[in-house]
mmCIF file of C-alpha atoms (C1' of nucleotides) in Angstrom:
data_model
loop_
_atom_site.group_PDB
_atom_site.id
_atom_site.type_symbol
_atom_site.label_atom_id
_atom_site.label_comp_id
_atom_site.label_asym_id
_atom_site.label_seq_id
_atom_site.Cartn_x
_atom_site.Cartn_y
_atom_site.Cartn_z
ATOM 1 C CA MET A 1 -14.923 -19.359 -16.051
ATOM 2 C CA CYS A 2 -15.690 -15.732 -15.305
ATOM 3 C CA ALA A 3 -12.375 -15.009 -13.657
ATOM 4 C CA MET A 4 -13.725 -12.784 -10.961
ATOM 5 C CA THR A 5 -11.272 -10.316 -9.570
ATOM 6 C CA PRO A 6 -12.343 -10.043 -5.959
ATOM 7 C CA PRO A 7 -11.529 -6.932 -3.972
ATOM 8 C CA LEU A 8 -7.905 -7.864 -3.463
ATOM 9 C CA ARG A 9 -5.664 -4.853 -3.097
ATOM 10 C CA VAL A 10 -2.309 -5.326 -4.739
ATOM 11 C CA THR A 11 -0.206 -3.226 -2.403
ATOM 12 C CA ALA A 12 3.559 -3.001 -2.453
ATOM 13 C CA ALA A 13 3.882 -5.899 -0.010
ATOM 14 C CA VAL A 14 1.501 -8.089 -1.993
ATOM 15 C CA ALA A 15 3.301 -7.176 -5.178
ATOM 16 C CA THR A 16 6.663 -8.377 -3.896
ATOM 17 C CA VAL A 17 5.111 -11.694 -2.884
ATOM 18 C CA LEU A 18 3.592 -12.062 -6.331
ATOM 19 C CA ALA A 19 6.948 -11.194 -7.841
ATOM 20 C CA ALA A 20 8.545 -13.976 -5.807
ATOM 21 C CA PHE A 21 6.001 -16.421 -7.180
ATOM 22 C CA LEU A 22 6.528 -15.258 -10.733
ATOM 23 C CA GLU A 23 10.271 -15.748 -10.495
ATOM 24 C CA ASP A 24 9.459 -19.377 -11.229
ATOM 25 C CA PRO A 25 5.713 -19.884 -11.617
ATOM 26 C CA ALA A 26 6.044 -23.664 -11.857
ATOM 27 C CA ALA A 27 7.910 -24.059 -8.597
ATOM 28 C CA ASP A 28 6.277 -24.850 -5.266
ATOM 29 C CA ARG A 29 7.139 -22.312 -2.629
ATOM 30 C CA TYR A 30 6.773 -22.553 1.136
ATOM 31 C CA GLY A 31 6.476 -19.966 3.869
ATOM 32 C CA LEU A 32 10.069 -19.528 5.028
ATOM 33 C CA ASP A 33 11.211 -19.577 1.447
ATOM 34 C CA LEU A 34 8.813 -16.786 0.521
ATOM 35 C CA MET A 35 9.750 -14.828 3.625
ATOM 36 C CA ARG A 36 13.348 -14.762 2.450
ATOM 37 C CA ALA A 37 12.487 -14.080 -1.174
ATOM 38 C CA SER A 38 10.074 -11.242 -0.415
ATOM 39 C CA GLY A 39 11.795 -9.858 2.652
ATOM 40 C CA HIS A 40 8.628 -9.834 4.733
ATOM 41 C CA PRO A 41 8.342 -11.205 8.267
ATOM 42 C CA SER A 42 5.932 -14.048 8.914
ATOM 43 C CA GLY A 43 3.310 -11.717 10.382
ATOM 44 C CA THR A 44 3.152 -9.888 7.073
ATOM 45 C CA LEU A 45 3.535 -12.827 4.739
ATOM 46 C CA TYR A 46 1.012 -15.340 6.076
ATOM 47 C CA PRO A 47 -1.940 -12.933 6.075
ATOM 48 C CA ILE A 48 -1.051 -12.044 2.501
ATOM 49 C CA LEU A 49 -0.968 -15.710 1.535
ATOM 50 C CA LEU A 50 -4.401 -16.148 3.122
ATOM 51 C CA ARG A 51 -5.795 -13.246 1.112
ATOM 52 C CA LEU A 52 -4.210 -14.605 -2.035
ATOM 53 C CA GLN A 53 -5.858 -17.964 -1.411
ATOM 54 C CA ASN A 54 -9.242 -16.382 -0.695
ATOM 55 C CA ALA A 55 -8.940 -14.538 -3.961
ATOM 56 C CA GLY A 56 -8.192 -17.789 -5.755
ATOM 57 C CA TRP A 57 -4.800 -16.635 -6.959
ATOM 58 C CA VAL A 58 -2.876 -19.169 -4.900
ATOM 59 C CA GLU A 59 -3.525 -22.728 -3.757
ATOM 60 C CA SER A 60 -1.706 -24.694 -1.078
ATOM 61 C CA LEU A 61 -0.996 -28.252 -0.105
ATOM 62 C CA TRP A 62 0.862 -29.879 2.747
ATOM 63 C CA GLU A 63 4.072 -31.675 2.095
ATOM 64 C CA ASP A 64 3.669 -35.407 2.635
ATOM 65 C CA LEU A 65 6.605 -35.947 4.933
ATOM 66 C CA ASP A 66 7.393 -37.739 8.139
ATOM 67 C CA PRO A 67 8.823 -34.941 10.326
ATOM 68 C CA VAL A 68 10.589 -37.408 12.589
ATOM 69 C CA ALA A 69 12.396 -39.140 9.777
ATOM 70 C CA ALA A 70 13.244 -35.937 7.946
ATOM 71 C CA GLY A 71 14.361 -34.037 11.017
ATOM 72 C CA ARG A 72 12.304 -30.949 10.155
ATOM 73 C CA PRO A 73 8.645 -29.922 10.201
ATOM 74 C CA ALA A 74 6.527 -30.523 7.143
ATOM 75 C CA ARG A 75 6.205 -27.586 4.795
ATOM 76 C CA ARG A 76 3.063 -26.110 3.374
ATOM 77 C CA TYR A 77 3.565 -25.506 -0.291
ATOM 78 C CA TYR A 78 1.959 -22.573 -2.071
ATOM 79 C CA ARG A 79 1.540 -22.284 -5.816
ATOM 80 C CA LEU A 80 -0.051 -19.787 -8.213
ATOM 81 C CA THR A 81 -3.251 -20.969 -9.846
ATOM 82 C CA PRO A 82 -3.491 -20.467 -13.629
ATOM 83 C CA ASP A 83 -5.867 -17.547 -13.046
ATOM 84 C CA GLY A 84 -3.573 -16.214 -10.369
ATOM 85 C CA GLU A 85 -0.579 -16.286 -12.654
ATOM 86 C CA VAL A 86 -2.367 -14.278 -15.304
ATOM 87 C CA ALA A 87 -3.741 -11.801 -12.789
ATOM 88 C CA ALA A 88 -0.426 -11.439 -10.995
ATOM 89 C CA ARG A 89 1.442 -10.738 -14.193
ATOM 90 C CA ALA A 90 -1.138 -8.174 -15.262
ATOM 91 C CA GLU A 91 -1.150 -6.362 -11.918
ATOM 92 C CA LEU A 92 2.617 -6.290 -11.647
ATOM 93 C CA THR A 93 3.016 -5.036 -15.171
ATOM 94 C CA ALA A 94 0.453 -2.292 -14.562
ATOM 95 C CA LEU A 95 2.106 -1.218 -11.333
ATOM 96 C CA GLN A 96 5.521 -1.249 -12.921
ATOM 97 C CA GLN A 97 4.380 0.880 -15.818
ATOM 98 C CA ARG A 98 2.859 3.388 -13.434
ATOM 99 C CA LEU A 99 6.212 3.663 -11.720
ATOM 100 C CA HIS A 100 8.142 3.635 -14.948
ATOM 101 C CA ARG A 101 6.490 6.810 -16.107
ATOM 102 C CA GLY A 102 8.224 8.649 -13.303
ATOM 103 C CA LEU A 103 11.629 7.162 -13.933
ATOM 104 C CA GLY A 104 11.398 7.304 -17.684
ATOM 105 C CA GLY A 105 12.979 9.454 -20.345
ATOM 106 C CA THR A 106 12.448 12.979 -19.049
ATOM 107 C CA THR A 107 15.058 12.878 -16.363
ATOM 108 C CA SER A 108 18.764 12.876 -16.969
ATOM 109 C CA PRO A 109 20.610 14.623 -14.132
ATOM 110 C CA GLN A 110 21.826 11.272 -12.866
ATOM 111 C CA THR A 111 25.083 9.565 -13.647
ATOM 112 C CA ALA A 112 23.437 6.567 -15.246
ATOM 113 C CA MET B 1 20.894 18.920 7.246
ATOM 114 C CA CYS B 2 22.209 15.415 6.696
ATOM 115 C CA ALA B 3 19.362 14.152 4.520
ATOM 116 C CA MET B 4 17.641 12.023 7.074
ATOM 117 C CA THR B 5 15.384 9.290 5.794
ATOM 118 C CA PRO B 6 12.534 9.487 8.284
ATOM 119 C CA PRO B 7 10.233 6.538 8.822
ATOM 120 C CA LEU B 8 8.183 7.247 5.736
ATOM 121 C CA ARG B 9 6.707 4.097 4.287
ATOM 122 C CA VAL B 10 6.830 4.109 0.523
ATOM 123 C CA THR B 11 3.701 2.102 -0.135
ATOM 124 C CA ALA B 12 2.231 1.457 -3.545
ATOM 125 C CA ALA B 13 0.030 4.543 -3.256
ATOM 126 C CA VAL B 14 2.903 6.760 -2.163
ATOM 127 C CA ALA B 15 5.027 5.364 -4.971
ATOM 128 C CA THR B 16 2.510 6.340 -7.634
ATOM 129 C CA VAL B 17 2.359 9.875 -6.245
ATOM 130 C CA LEU B 18 6.139 10.092 -6.331
ATOM 131 C CA ALA B 19 6.073 8.751 -9.878
ATOM 132 C CA ALA B 20 3.655 11.533 -10.821
ATOM 133 C CA PHE B 21 6.055 14.112 -9.402
ATOM 134 C CA LEU B 22 9.019 12.580 -11.196
ATOM 135 C CA GLU B 23 7.241 12.703 -14.529
ATOM 136 C CA ASP B 24 8.385 16.302 -14.590
ATOM 137 C CA PRO B 25 10.342 17.169 -11.444
ATOM 138 C CA ALA B 26 10.567 20.836 -12.335
ATOM 139 C CA ALA B 27 6.826 21.344 -12.708
ATOM 140 C CA ASP B 28 4.532 22.577 -9.959
ATOM 141 C CA ARG B 29 1.674 20.216 -9.325
ATOM 142 C CA TYR B 30 -1.572 20.847 -7.479
ATOM 143 C CA GLY B 31 -4.032 18.583 -5.745
ATOM 144 C CA LEU B 32 -6.607 17.893 -8.448
ATOM 145 C CA ASP B 33 -3.823 17.475 -10.944
ATOM 146 C CA LEU B 34 -2.098 14.866 -8.796
ATOM 147 C CA MET B 35 -5.388 13.108 -8.132
ATOM 148 C CA ARG B 36 -5.814 12.562 -11.848
ATOM 149 C CA ALA B 37 -2.191 11.661 -12.454
ATOM 150 C CA SER B 38 -1.969 9.162 -9.603
ATOM 151 C CA GLY B 39 -5.524 7.879 -9.724
ATOM 152 C CA HIS B 40 -6.083 8.303 -5.999
ATOM 153 C CA PRO B 41 -9.127 9.953 -4.431
ATOM 154 C CA SER B 42 -8.626 13.084 -2.366
ATOM 155 C CA GLY B 43 -8.935 11.176 0.895
ATOM 156 C CA THR B 44 -5.886 9.152 -0.088
ATOM 157 C CA LEU B 45 -3.854 11.839 -1.785
ATOM 158 C CA TYR B 46 -3.927 14.678 0.743
ATOM 159 C CA PRO B 47 -2.758 12.575 3.692
ATOM 160 C CA ILE B 48 0.077 11.308 1.499
ATOM 161 C CA LEU B 49 1.048 14.865 0.571
ATOM 162 C CA LEU B 50 1.071 15.760 4.268
ATOM 163 C CA ARG B 51 3.370 12.844 5.064
ATOM 164 C CA LEU B 52 5.611 13.763 2.158
ATOM 165 C CA GLN B 53 5.864 17.306 3.469
ATOM 166 C CA ASN B 54 6.603 16.140 7.012
ATOM 167 C CA ALA B 55 9.352 13.970 5.629
ATOM 168 C CA GLY B 56 10.811 16.966 3.796
ATOM 169 C CA TRP B 57 10.409 15.382 0.385
ATOM 170 C CA VAL B 58 7.815 17.889 -0.812
ATOM 171 C CA GLU B 59 7.206 21.578 -0.220
ATOM 172 C CA SER B 60 4.108 23.589 -1.005
ATOM 173 C CA LEU B 61 3.102 27.159 -1.729
ATOM 174 C CA TRP B 62 -0.177 28.882 -2.452
ATOM 175 C CA GLU B 63 -0.807 30.278 -5.867
ATOM 176 C CA ASP B 64 -0.930 34.066 -5.781
ATOM 177 C CA LEU B 65 -4.192 34.558 -7.610
ATOM 178 C CA ASP B 66 -7.332 36.597 -7.302
ATOM 179 C CA PRO B 67 -10.072 33.950 -7.343
ATOM 180 C CA VAL B 68 -12.716 36.447 -8.391
ATOM 181 C CA ALA B 69 -10.777 37.666 -11.395
ATOM 182 C CA ALA B 70 -9.614 34.215 -12.450
ATOM 183 C CA GLY B 71 -12.987 32.553 -12.010
ATOM 184 C CA ARG B 72 -11.547 29.622 -10.066
ATOM 185 C CA PRO B 73 -10.169 28.986 -6.570
ATOM 186 C CA ALA B 74 -6.480 29.439 -5.926
ATOM 187 C CA ARG B 75 -4.387 26.308 -6.153
ATOM 188 C CA ARG B 76 -1.882 25.014 -3.687
ATOM 189 C CA TYR B 77 1.222 23.976 -5.546
ATOM 190 C CA TYR B 78 3.363 21.050 -4.438
ATOM 191 C CA ARG B 79 6.911 20.451 -5.563
ATOM 192 C CA LEU B 80 9.659 17.922 -4.795
ATOM 193 C CA THR B 81 12.540 19.268 -2.761
ATOM 194 C CA PRO B 82 16.041 18.435 -4.037
ATOM 195 C CA ASP B 83 16.389 15.840 -1.279
ATOM 196 C CA GLY B 84 12.955 14.524 -2.078
ATOM 197 C CA GLU B 85 13.774 14.089 -5.730
ATOM 198 C CA VAL B 86 16.853 12.037 -4.940
ATOM 199 C CA ALA B 87 15.037 9.949 -2.351
ATOM 200 C CA ALA B 88 12.017 9.419 -4.585
ATOM 201 C CA ARG B 89 14.112 8.251 -7.472
ATOM 202 C CA ALA B 90 16.033 5.860 -5.237
ATOM 203 C CA GLU B 91 12.912 4.387 -3.652
ATOM 204 C CA LEU B 92 11.124 3.957 -6.940
ATOM 205 C CA THR B 93 14.111 2.325 -8.540
ATOM 206 C CA ALA B 94 14.444 -0.070 -5.609
ATOM 207 C CA LEU B 95 10.771 -0.970 -5.698
ATOM 208 C CA GLN B 96 10.839 -1.450 -9.426
ATOM 209 C CA GLN B 97 13.815 -3.770 -9.242
ATOM 210 C CA ARG B 98 12.092 -5.829 -6.581
ATOM 211 C CA LEU B 99 9.140 -6.253 -8.939
ATOM 212 C CA HIS B 100 11.291 -6.739 -12.000
ATOM 213 C CA ARG B 101 12.675 -9.970 -10.673
ATOM 214 C CA GLY B 102 9.250 -11.546 -11.059
ATOM 215 C CA LEU B 103 8.535 -10.222 -14.509
ATOM 216 C CA GLY B 104 11.946 -10.943 -15.933
ATOM 217 C CA GLY B 105 11.870 -11.743 -19.597
ATOM 218 C CA THR B 106 8.498 -13.446 -19.690
ATOM 219 C CA THR B 107 6.407 -10.382 -20.397
ATOM 220 C CA SER B 108 5.886 -9.040 -23.844
ATOM 221 C CA PRO B 109 2.150 -9.178 -24.681
ATOM 222 C CA GLN B 110 1.765 -5.410 -24.509
ATOM 223 C CA THR B 111 0.734 -3.295 -27.428
ATOM 224 C CA ALA B 112 3.098 -0.434 -26.679
ATOM 225 C "C1'" DA C 1 -34.808 32.246 -6.371
ATOM 226 C "C1'" DC C 2 -33.260 27.592 -6.441
ATOM 227 C "C1'" DC C 3 -30.899 23.640 -7.929
ATOM 228 C "C1'" DT C 4 -27.035 21.390 -9.977
ATOM 229 C "C1'" DC C 5 -22.368 21.007 -11.693
ATOM 230 C "C1'" DC C 6 -17.571 22.549 -11.958
ATOM 231 C "C1'" DT C 7 -12.985 23.809 -9.841
ATOM 232 C "C1'" DA C 8 -10.272 23.598 -5.708
ATOM 233 C "C1'" DG C 9 -8.851 22.214 -1.134
ATOM 234 C "C1'" DC C 10 -9.309 19.416 2.943
ATOM 235 C "C1'" DT C 11 -11.303 16.463 7.022
ATOM 236 C "C1'" DC C 12 -13.662 12.321 9.227
ATOM 237 C "C1'" DG C 13 -14.406 7.609 10.400
ATOM 238 C "C1'" DA C 14 -14.522 2.796 9.286
ATOM 239 C "C1'" DA C 15 -12.124 -0.799 7.357
ATOM 240 C "C1'" DA C 16 -8.013 -2.868 5.453
ATOM 241 C "C1'" DT C 17 -3.191 -3.520 5.779
ATOM 242 C "C1'" DG C 18 1.427 -4.025 7.922
ATOM 243 C "C1'" DC C 19 4.451 -5.315 11.578
ATOM 244 C "C1'" DT C 20 6.361 -6.510 16.195
ATOM 245 C "C1'" DA C 21 5.991 -9.844 19.380
ATOM 246 C "C1'" DC C 22 4.585 -14.037 20.629
ATOM 247 C "C1'" DA C 23 2.919 -19.162 20.406
ATOM 248 C "C1'" DT C 24 3.498 -23.947 18.870
ATOM 249 C "C1'" DA C 25 6.263 -28.027 18.036
ATOM 250 C "C1'" DG C 26 10.033 -31.293 17.009
ATOM 251 C "C1'" DG C 27 15.172 -31.849 16.416
ATOM 252 C "C1'" DG C 28 19.964 -30.830 17.445
ATOM 253 C "C1'" DT C 29 23.685 -28.876 20.401
ATOM 254 C "C1'" DC C 30 25.964 -27.497 24.741
ATOM 255 C "C1'" DG D 1 17.641 -27.595 31.049
ATOM 256 C "C1'" DA D 2 18.720 -23.760 27.965
ATOM 257 C "C1'" DC D 3 19.219 -22.307 23.522
ATOM 258 C "C1'" DC D 4 19.085 -22.162 18.378
ATOM 259 C "C1'" DC D 5 17.193 -24.046 13.980
ATOM 260 C "C1'" DT D 6 13.317 -25.272 10.904
ATOM 261 C "C1'" DA D 7 8.560 -24.428 10.107
ATOM 262 C "C1'" DT D 8 3.763 -22.390 10.530
ATOM 263 C "C1'" DG D 9 0.852 -19.325 12.280
ATOM 264 C "C1'" DT D 10 -1.856 -15.799 15.696
ATOM 265 C "C1'" DA D 11 -2.649 -11.303 18.594
ATOM 266 C "C1'" DG D 12 -2.871 -6.753 19.028
ATOM 267 C "C1'" DC D 13 -1.535 -2.299 17.896
ATOM 268 C "C1'" DA D 14 -0.215 1.434 14.543
ATOM 269 C "C1'" DT D 15 -0.454 3.015 10.037
ATOM 270 C "C1'" DT D 16 -2.658 3.455 5.611
ATOM 271 C "C1'" DT D 17 -6.463 3.628 2.496
ATOM 272 C "C1'" DC D 18 -10.755 5.406 0.743
ATOM 273 C "C1'" DG D 19 -15.758 6.581 0.525
ATOM 274 C "C1'" DA D 20 -18.231 10.234 2.062
ATOM 275 C "C1'" DG D 21 -18.744 14.625 3.400
ATOM 276 C "C1'" DC D 22 -17.624 19.789 4.057
ATOM 277 C "C1'" DT D 23 -16.342 24.775 2.520
ATOM 278 C "C1'" DA D 24 -16.560 28.180 -1.015
ATOM 279 C "C1'" DG D 25 -17.125 30.768 -5.332
ATOM 280 C "C1'" DG D 26 -18.620 30.848 -10.377
ATOM 281 C "C1'" DA D 27 -21.526 29.158 -14.370
ATOM 282 C "C1'" DG D 28 -25.650 27.650 -16.157
ATOM 283 C "C1'" DG D 29 -30.371 25.665 -16.227
ATOM 284 C "C1'" DT D 30 -35.709 26.173 -15.105
#
DNA sequence: ACCTCCTAGCTCGAAATGCTACATAGGGTC
DNA sequence: GACCCTATGTAGCATTTCGAGCTAGGAGGT
């Protein structure tokens, strides 16, 4: 197995895409769907999806659909690989904990 | 004044620096200290501190110290401004909630 | 005397990342 | 034909990241 973790930088943008995937790891997602869920424009999202695929975290397959009959273009579905799901969860948890330290306990001068 | 929110991109790296500041908003932090707390190398951290200062989120002052007597160079202390503290907390909370959606419920395998 | 390591701050340049605008292509509406 | 909708993706520029280096003084080794 040797789940290699290639030099993939989990930046804020990448993290939100991973978070969208993890909302429902079993579900197939497609580009427009992920654009709405993550809030990124296509020019940000698609390069991220490419990197995610190169890293082996995500795999993709084309929808088997007749565009004429369906009245819309075929979608390309993206899905987390098993490795990708584990890695994504680990990275997001780590990032969140790093942020949590700042928002944790110590402070209080807020209404909450 | 009117706390303007200038085009400062709160990336993952910036967020971890802000989190380091918010760990103890009253404390003065210096470069090496923040490098260790945030995990970023100097070439990442100092440009971020510059941007944070330009945005008015952070202010800095030189330690008044005689380097010869103290046996170490003087430090430059950085501190969140009141505006910066509010903005930092808001941005970090927003980012965290965006990530939280993906990790909802499922996570638990942490020792802490 | 020289070399190396430590604290402390900061700059430089290449590469990675992000984002606006655009391109493609079919269907529906006016 | 002109325009919007779904749907995927590219091009080029600006910003961000990070390894490497630089300055400078003190401590300690050989």
